[in-house]
XYZ file of C-alpha atoms in Angstrom:
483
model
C 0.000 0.000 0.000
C 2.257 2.622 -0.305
C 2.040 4.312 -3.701
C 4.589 3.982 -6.866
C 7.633 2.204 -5.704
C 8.861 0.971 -8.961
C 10.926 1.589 -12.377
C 9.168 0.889 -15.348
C 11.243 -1.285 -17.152
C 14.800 -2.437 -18.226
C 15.504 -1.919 -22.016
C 15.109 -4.819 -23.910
C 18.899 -6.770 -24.334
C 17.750 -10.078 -24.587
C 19.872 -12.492 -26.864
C 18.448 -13.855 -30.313
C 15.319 -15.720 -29.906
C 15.780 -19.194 -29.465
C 13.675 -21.680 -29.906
C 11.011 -22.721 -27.010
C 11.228 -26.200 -26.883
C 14.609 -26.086 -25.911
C 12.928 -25.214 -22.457
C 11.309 -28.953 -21.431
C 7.310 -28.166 -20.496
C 7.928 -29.520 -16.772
C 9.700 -26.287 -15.952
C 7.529 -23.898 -17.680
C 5.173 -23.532 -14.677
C 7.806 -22.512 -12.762
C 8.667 -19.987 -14.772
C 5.614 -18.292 -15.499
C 5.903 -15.507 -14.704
C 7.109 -12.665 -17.303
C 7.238 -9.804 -14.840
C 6.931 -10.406 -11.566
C 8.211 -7.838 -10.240
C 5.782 -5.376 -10.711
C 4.856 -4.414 -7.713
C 6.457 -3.265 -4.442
C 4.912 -0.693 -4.171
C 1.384 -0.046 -4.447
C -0.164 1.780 -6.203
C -1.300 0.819 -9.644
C -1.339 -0.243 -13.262
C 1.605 0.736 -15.145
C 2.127 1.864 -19.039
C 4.588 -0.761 -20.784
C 7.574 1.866 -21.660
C 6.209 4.361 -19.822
C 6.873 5.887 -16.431
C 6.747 3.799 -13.461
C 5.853 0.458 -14.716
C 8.377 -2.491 -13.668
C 6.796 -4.563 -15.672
C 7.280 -3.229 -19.420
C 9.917 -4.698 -21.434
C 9.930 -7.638 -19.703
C 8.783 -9.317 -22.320
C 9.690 -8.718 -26.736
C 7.249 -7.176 -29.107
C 3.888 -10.199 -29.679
C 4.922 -12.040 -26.756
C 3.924 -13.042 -23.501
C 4.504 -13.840 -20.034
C 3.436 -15.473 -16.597
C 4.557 -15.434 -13.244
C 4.243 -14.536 -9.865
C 5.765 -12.196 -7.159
C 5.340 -11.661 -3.409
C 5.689 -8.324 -2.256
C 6.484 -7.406 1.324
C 6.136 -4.240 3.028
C 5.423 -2.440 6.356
C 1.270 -1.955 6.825
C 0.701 2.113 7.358
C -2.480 0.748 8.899
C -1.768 0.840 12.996
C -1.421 -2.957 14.532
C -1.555 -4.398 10.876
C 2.233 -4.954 11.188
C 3.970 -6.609 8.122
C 1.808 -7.051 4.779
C 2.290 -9.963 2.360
C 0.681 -9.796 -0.954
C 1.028 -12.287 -3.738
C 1.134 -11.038 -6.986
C 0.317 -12.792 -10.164
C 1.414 -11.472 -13.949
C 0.013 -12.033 -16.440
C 1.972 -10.312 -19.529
C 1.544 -9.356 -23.355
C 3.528 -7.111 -24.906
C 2.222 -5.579 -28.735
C 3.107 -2.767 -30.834
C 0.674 -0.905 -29.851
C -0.945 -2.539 -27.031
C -0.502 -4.298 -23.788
C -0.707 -6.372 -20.902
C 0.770 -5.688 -17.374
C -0.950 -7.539 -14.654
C -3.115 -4.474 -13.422
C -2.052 -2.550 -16.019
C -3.583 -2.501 -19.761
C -2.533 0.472 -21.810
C -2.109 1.798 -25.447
C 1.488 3.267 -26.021
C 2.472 5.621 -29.025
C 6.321 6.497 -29.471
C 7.239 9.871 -30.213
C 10.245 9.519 -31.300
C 13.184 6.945 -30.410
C 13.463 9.067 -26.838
C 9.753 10.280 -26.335
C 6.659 7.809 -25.573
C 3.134 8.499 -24.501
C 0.664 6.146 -22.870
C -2.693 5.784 -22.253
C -3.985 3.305 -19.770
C -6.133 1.920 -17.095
C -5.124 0.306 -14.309
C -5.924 -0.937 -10.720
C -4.411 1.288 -7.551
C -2.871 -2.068 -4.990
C -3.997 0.160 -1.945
C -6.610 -1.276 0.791
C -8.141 -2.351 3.941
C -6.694 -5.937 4.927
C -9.717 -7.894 4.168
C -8.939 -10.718 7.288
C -7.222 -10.451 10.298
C -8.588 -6.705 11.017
C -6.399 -4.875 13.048
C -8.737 -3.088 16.287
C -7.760 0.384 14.706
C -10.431 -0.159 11.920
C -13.004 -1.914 13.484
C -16.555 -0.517 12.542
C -15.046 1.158 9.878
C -15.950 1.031 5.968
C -13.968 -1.035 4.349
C -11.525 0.676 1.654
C -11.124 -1.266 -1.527
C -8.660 -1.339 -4.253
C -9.749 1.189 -7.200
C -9.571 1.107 -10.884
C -7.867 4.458 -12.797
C -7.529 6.120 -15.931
C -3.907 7.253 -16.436
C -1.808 9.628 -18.991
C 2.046 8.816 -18.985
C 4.874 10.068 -21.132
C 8.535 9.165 -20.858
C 11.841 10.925 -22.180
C 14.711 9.014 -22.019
C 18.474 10.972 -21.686
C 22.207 9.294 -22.012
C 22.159 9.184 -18.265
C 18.969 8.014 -17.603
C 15.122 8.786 -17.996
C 12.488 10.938 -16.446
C 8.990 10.376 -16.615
C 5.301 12.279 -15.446
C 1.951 10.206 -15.047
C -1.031 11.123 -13.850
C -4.266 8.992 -12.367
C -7.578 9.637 -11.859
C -9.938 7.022 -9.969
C -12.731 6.118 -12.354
C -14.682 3.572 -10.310
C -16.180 5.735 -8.100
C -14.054 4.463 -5.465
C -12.036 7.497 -4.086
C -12.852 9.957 -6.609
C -9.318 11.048 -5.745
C -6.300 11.442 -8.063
C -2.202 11.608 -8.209
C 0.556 12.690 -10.333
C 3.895 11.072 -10.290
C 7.405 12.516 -11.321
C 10.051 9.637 -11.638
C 13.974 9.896 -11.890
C 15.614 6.286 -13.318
C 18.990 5.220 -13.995
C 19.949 1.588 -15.634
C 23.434 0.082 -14.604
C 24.211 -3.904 -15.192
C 26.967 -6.634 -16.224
C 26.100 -9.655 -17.761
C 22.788 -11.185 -16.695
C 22.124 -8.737 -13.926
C 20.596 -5.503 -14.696
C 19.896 -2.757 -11.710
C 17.471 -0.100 -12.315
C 18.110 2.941 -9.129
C 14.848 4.896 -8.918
C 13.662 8.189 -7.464
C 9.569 9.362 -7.342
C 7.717 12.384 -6.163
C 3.895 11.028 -5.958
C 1.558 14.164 -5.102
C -1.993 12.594 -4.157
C -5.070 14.934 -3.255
C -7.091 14.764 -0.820
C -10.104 12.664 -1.789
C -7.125 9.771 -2.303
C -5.433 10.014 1.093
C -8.690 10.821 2.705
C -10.349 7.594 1.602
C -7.532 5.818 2.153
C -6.250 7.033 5.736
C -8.915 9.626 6.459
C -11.576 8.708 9.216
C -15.279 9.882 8.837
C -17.206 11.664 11.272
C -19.915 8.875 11.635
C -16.361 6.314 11.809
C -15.253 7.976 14.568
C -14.639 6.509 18.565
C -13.371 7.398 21.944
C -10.225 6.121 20.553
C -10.242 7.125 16.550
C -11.301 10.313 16.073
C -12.511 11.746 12.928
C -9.695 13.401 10.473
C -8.946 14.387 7.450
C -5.404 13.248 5.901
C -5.691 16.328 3.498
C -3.352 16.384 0.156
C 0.431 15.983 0.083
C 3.645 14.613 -1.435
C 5.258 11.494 -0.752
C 8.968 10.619 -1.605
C 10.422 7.350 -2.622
C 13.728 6.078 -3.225
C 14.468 2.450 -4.613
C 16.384 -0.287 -6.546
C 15.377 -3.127 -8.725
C 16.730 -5.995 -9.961
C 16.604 -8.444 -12.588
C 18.687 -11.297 -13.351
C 18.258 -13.215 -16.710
C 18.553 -16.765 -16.482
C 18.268 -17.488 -19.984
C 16.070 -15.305 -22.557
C 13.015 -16.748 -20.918
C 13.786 -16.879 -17.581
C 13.750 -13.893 -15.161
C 14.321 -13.689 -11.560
C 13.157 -10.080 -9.928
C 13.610 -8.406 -6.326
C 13.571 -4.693 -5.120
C 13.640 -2.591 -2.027
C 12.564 0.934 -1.537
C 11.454 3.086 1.141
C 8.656 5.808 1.128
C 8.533 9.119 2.880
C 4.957 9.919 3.384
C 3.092 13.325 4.010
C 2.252 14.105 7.391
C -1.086 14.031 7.165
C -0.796 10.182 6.457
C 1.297 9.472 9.283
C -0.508 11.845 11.947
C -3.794 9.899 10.674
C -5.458 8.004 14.093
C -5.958 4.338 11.903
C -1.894 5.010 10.649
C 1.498 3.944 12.862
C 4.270 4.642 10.950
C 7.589 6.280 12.273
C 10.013 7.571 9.740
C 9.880 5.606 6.233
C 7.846 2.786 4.958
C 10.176 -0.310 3.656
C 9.192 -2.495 1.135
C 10.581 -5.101 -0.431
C 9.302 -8.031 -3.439
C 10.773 -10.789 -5.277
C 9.576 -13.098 -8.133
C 10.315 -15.134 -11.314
C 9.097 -14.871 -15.142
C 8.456 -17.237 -17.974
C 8.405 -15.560 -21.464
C 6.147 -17.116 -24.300
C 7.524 -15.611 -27.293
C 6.645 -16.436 -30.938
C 8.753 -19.423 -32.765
C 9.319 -18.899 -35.086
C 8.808 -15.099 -35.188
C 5.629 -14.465 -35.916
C 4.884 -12.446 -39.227
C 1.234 -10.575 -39.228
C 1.459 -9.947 -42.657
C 2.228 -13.234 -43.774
C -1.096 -14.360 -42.148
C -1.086 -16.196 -38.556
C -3.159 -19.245 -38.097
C -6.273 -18.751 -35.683
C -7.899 -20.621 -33.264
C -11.706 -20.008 -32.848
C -13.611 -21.940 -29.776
C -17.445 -21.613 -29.227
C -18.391 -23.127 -25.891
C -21.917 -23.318 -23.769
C -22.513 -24.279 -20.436
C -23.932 -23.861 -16.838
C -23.100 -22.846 -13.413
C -21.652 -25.816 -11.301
C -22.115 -26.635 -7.532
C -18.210 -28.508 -7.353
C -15.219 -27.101 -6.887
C -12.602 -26.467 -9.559
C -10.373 -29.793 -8.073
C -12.589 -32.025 -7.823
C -14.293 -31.210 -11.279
C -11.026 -31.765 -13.064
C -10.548 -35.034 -11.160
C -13.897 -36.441 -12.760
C -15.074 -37.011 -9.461
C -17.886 -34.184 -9.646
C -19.552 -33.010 -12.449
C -22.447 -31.664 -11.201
C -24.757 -28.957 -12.325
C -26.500 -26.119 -10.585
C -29.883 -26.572 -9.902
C -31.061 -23.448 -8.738
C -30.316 -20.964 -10.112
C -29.264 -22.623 -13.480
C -27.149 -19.783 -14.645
C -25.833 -20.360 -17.835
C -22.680 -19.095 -20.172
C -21.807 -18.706 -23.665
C -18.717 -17.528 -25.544
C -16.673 -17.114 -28.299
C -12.483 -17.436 -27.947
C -10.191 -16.326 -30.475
C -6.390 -17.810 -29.863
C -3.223 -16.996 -31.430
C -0.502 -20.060 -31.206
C 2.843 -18.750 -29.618
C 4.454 -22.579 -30.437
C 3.176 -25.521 -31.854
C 5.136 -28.927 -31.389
C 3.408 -31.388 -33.614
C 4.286 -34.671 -31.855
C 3.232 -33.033 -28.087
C 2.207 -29.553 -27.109
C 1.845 -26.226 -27.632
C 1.323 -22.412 -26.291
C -1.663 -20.470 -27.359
C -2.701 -17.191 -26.030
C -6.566 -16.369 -26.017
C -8.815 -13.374 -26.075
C -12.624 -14.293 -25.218
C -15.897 -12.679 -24.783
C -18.788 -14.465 -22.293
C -22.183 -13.335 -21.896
C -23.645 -14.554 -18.532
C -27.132 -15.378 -18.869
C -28.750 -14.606 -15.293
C -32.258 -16.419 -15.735
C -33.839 -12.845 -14.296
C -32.243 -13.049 -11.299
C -30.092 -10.175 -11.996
C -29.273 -8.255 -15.587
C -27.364 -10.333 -17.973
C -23.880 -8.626 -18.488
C -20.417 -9.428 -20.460
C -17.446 -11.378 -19.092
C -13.812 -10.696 -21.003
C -11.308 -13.271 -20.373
C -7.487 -13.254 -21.195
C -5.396 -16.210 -21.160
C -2.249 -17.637 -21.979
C -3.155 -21.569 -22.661
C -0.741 -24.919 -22.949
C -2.058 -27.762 -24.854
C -0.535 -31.463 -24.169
C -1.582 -34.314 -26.600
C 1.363 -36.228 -26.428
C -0.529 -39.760 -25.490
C 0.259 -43.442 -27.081
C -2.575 -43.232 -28.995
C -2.129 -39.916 -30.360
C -2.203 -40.995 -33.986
C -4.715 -42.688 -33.866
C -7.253 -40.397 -32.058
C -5.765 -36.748 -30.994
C -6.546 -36.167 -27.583
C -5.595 -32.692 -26.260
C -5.448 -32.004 -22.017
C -5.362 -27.857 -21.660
C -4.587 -25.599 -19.178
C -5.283 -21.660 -19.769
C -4.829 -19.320 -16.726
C -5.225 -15.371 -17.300
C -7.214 -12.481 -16.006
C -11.215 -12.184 -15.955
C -12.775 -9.134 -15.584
C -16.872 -9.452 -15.694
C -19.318 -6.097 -15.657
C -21.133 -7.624 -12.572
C -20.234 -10.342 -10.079
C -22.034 -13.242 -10.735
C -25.534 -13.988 -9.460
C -23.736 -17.676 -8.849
C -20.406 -16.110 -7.483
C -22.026 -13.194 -5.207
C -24.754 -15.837 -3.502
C -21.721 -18.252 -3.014
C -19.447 -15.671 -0.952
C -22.311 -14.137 0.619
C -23.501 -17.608 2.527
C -19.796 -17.463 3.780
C -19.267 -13.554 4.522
C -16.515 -13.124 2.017
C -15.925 -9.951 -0.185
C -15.895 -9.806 -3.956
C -14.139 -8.491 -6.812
C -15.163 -8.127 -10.678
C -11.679 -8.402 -11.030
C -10.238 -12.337 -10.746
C -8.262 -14.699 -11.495
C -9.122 -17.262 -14.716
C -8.228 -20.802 -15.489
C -9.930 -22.783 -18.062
C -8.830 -26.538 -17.930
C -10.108 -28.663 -20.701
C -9.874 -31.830 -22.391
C -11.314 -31.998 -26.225
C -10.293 -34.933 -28.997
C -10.309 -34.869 -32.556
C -13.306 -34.924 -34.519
C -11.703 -35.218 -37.996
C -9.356 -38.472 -35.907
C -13.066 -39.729 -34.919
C -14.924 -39.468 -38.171
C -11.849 -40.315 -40.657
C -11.968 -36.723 -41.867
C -8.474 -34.989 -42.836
C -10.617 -32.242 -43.222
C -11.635 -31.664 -39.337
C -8.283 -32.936 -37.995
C -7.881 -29.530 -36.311
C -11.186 -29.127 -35.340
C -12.191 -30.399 -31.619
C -14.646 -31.201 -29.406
C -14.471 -31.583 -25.715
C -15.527 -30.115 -22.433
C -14.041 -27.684 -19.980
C -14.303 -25.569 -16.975
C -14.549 -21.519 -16.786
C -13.188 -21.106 -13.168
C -13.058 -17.487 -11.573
C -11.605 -17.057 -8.171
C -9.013 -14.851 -5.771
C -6.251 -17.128 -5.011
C -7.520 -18.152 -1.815
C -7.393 -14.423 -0.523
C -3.596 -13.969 -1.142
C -4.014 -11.292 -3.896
C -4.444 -7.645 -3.153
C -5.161 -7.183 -7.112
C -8.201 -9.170 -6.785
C -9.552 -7.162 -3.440
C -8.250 -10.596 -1.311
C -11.183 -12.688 -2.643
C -11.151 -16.000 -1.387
C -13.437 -17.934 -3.466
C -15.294 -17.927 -7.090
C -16.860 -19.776 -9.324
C -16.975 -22.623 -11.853
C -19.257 -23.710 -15.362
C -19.025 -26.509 -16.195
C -19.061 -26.347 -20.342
C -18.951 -28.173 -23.867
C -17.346 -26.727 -26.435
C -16.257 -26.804 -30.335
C -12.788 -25.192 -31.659
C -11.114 -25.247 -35.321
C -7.696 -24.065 -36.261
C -8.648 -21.233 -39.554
């Protein structure tokens, strides 16, 4: 929770793209992660080359990433003590377009020095949602907020400064902040430090949402008080290590001088700076062989319909419950579109989706739009493989729906948990052949199969996903051809 405590990215040095299957598939989940190190400190989306994003340039032009970080830092909020946040990322990296985690931006180069970006991203500032220290007790809970956000970036010989500014568009804080950033890149070999300096100056509607407390909030112990406007200071390193092109290890520390109407606020116990600290690991997906647009790149297109389930993502995948909803018998629909990454013939491959998913509500609530984003690997490396094709998948992304739904808000309800249109998305699946099953060379990349569309918060471990511990699952059939 502190506010901007990172460099936005290390220039892109990585040696000549090598072939992916030189990395065996057993290690790619651990190294999912293109970018972990986002984060440390708090405070929002960041543009891919611009400003204070750590994550941009992790990862070349049309590829992609996964991973995960944990960031560690001192709570401002009094008797909260030490906060630890796990951090997924999810990465894709365009021309014009990409990816961070909580970050998703357009970016337009100026020049070879000069960049602008437009984003929107999600502010990693908040209540804890368990363990509530006695300082907040009674009060409204503070969520995380989604931004708009205007960036631009000049780089010098010596270094680069940036200027961003964000605006809370969820009706959250209705507050804003503007950043100014000072970054220097040093590094031998595989190691690459990035020494940072930021001047964040937040109004008042942020800090007061954030650290104020409201006349009706207040006690014999909290009064009410206003945290006001002011300017916080931080000062920071970064570092990445490559382990090979694909593989990334990240860490940081930095420490944040905040205003004093922060650290005078009653719910706040913080004496001199707040530390922070993260560390992580990356796995890059990156075309092979390099992917040319104009050339034409083969398509994957999956419809799929299904209905809300009353198991659990585990057992589900295990076969050993398959059951539907009864009431209410929610019900999905949706059309993927996927763009292979690799392809190995004989086993598996990479393929990075883009879907849309209308929820279907049965009146219990207005039907609304789901948009999924997923990096997916595909095995189908079995005896009988050519004989009948039979492909196990495994897609895990980021799923952001215009309503929570009527399935997912009942479910956390009954158990008093929060939750978040924001969450995590895996879609297991397991499809064969219909061209292998009908004797049709024609439909040999066209499959059939069922899967699950699984939303949920990590068990309450991610602060980008409001610490949601639960979701939801639908169960579904499906139909997908390579064009």
């Amino acid at each position: 929770m502190a506010f901007i405590l990172e460099y936005r990215g290390f220039p892109r040095t990585l040696p000549a793209r090598h072939d992916i299957i030189a990395t065996p598939p057993h290690r790619i989940a651990a190294r999912l992660s293109s970018g972990v190190a986002l984060i440390l400190a708090v405070a929002a989306f960041r543009p891919a080359l611009a400003t204070s994003d750590f994550l941009a340039d992790i990862v070349g032009t049309d590829s992609a990433g996964l991973g995960a970080a944990l960031r560690v830092e001192q709570s401002l909020y009094r008797g909260e003590g030490v906060r630890l946040d796990l951090l997924p990322i999810y990465l894709y990296e365009g021309e014009h377009f990409y990816l961070h985690s909580n970050r998703l931006g357009l970016k337009f180069d100026l020049d070879p020095r000069r960049r602008v970006d437009v984003f929107v991203s999600r502010r990693l500032e908040s209540f804890p949602v368990s363990s509530v220290p006695s300082s907040l007790a009674g009060m409204a809970t503070r969520t995380t907020e989604s931004e708009a956000g205007l960036s631009f970036e000049q780089r010098f010989g010596w270094g680069t400064a940036f200027v961003e500014y964000l605006r809370d568009t969820s009706h959250t804080s209705g507050g804003s902040e503007a950043r100014l950033g000072l970054a220097w890149e040093t590094g031998r070999g595989g190691l690459k430090l990035a020494p940072y300096a930021i001047l964040a100056a937040r109004d008042a509607k942020l800090n007061d949402y954030y650290y104020g407390v409201a006349p009706s909030e207040a006690t014999a112990e909290r009064a009410a008080y206003s945290a006001g406007g002011g300017v916080n200071g931080t000062v920071g390193v970064n570092a990445r290590y490559d382990l090979t092109p694909h593989w990334h290890l990240l860490a940081g520390l930095s420490a944040t001088y905040w205003t004093s109407g922060v650290r005078n606020s009653p719910i706040v116990d913080i004496r001199g700076v707040q530390l922070a600290g993260f560390g992580g690991f990356a796995y890059e997906f990156e075309p092979s062989p390099a992917r040319r647009w104009e050339a034409g790149t083969p398509l994957y297109v999956k419809i799929l319909y299904g209905g809300a389930s009353t198991c659990n993502l585990l057992p589900i995948m295990e076969a050993r419950c398959g059951t539907l909803a009864t009431s209410p018998r929610t019900a999905i629909a949706a059309v993927d579109v996927g763009v292979p990454f690799y392809e190995n013939p004989d086993k598996w491959s990479f393929v990075g989706y883009v879907g849309l998913l209308h929820h279907d509500e049965r009146d219990l609530q207005p039907d609304f739009w789901q948009v999924n984003a997923y990096m997916k690997v595909f095995y189908w490396g079995f005896p009988w493989r050519n004989s009948v094709r039979t492909r196990v998948g495994l897609g895990a992304g980021l799923s952001y729906a215009q309503a929570v739904p009527f399935t997912e808000a009942t479910s956390q309800a009954e158990r008093g948990r929060n939750t978040s249109k924001l969450l995590q998305y895996l879609d297991p699946t397991i499809d064969v052949s219909v061209g292998d099953l009908f004797g049709s060379k024609k439909l040999h990349e066209t499959y059939f199969g069922f899967g699950v569309s699984h939303r949920s918060g990590i068990f309450g471990m991610a602060q980008l996903f409001d610490n949601v511990n639960g979701g939801s699952n639908y169960i579904y059939t499906y139909v997908e051809w390579k064009m």
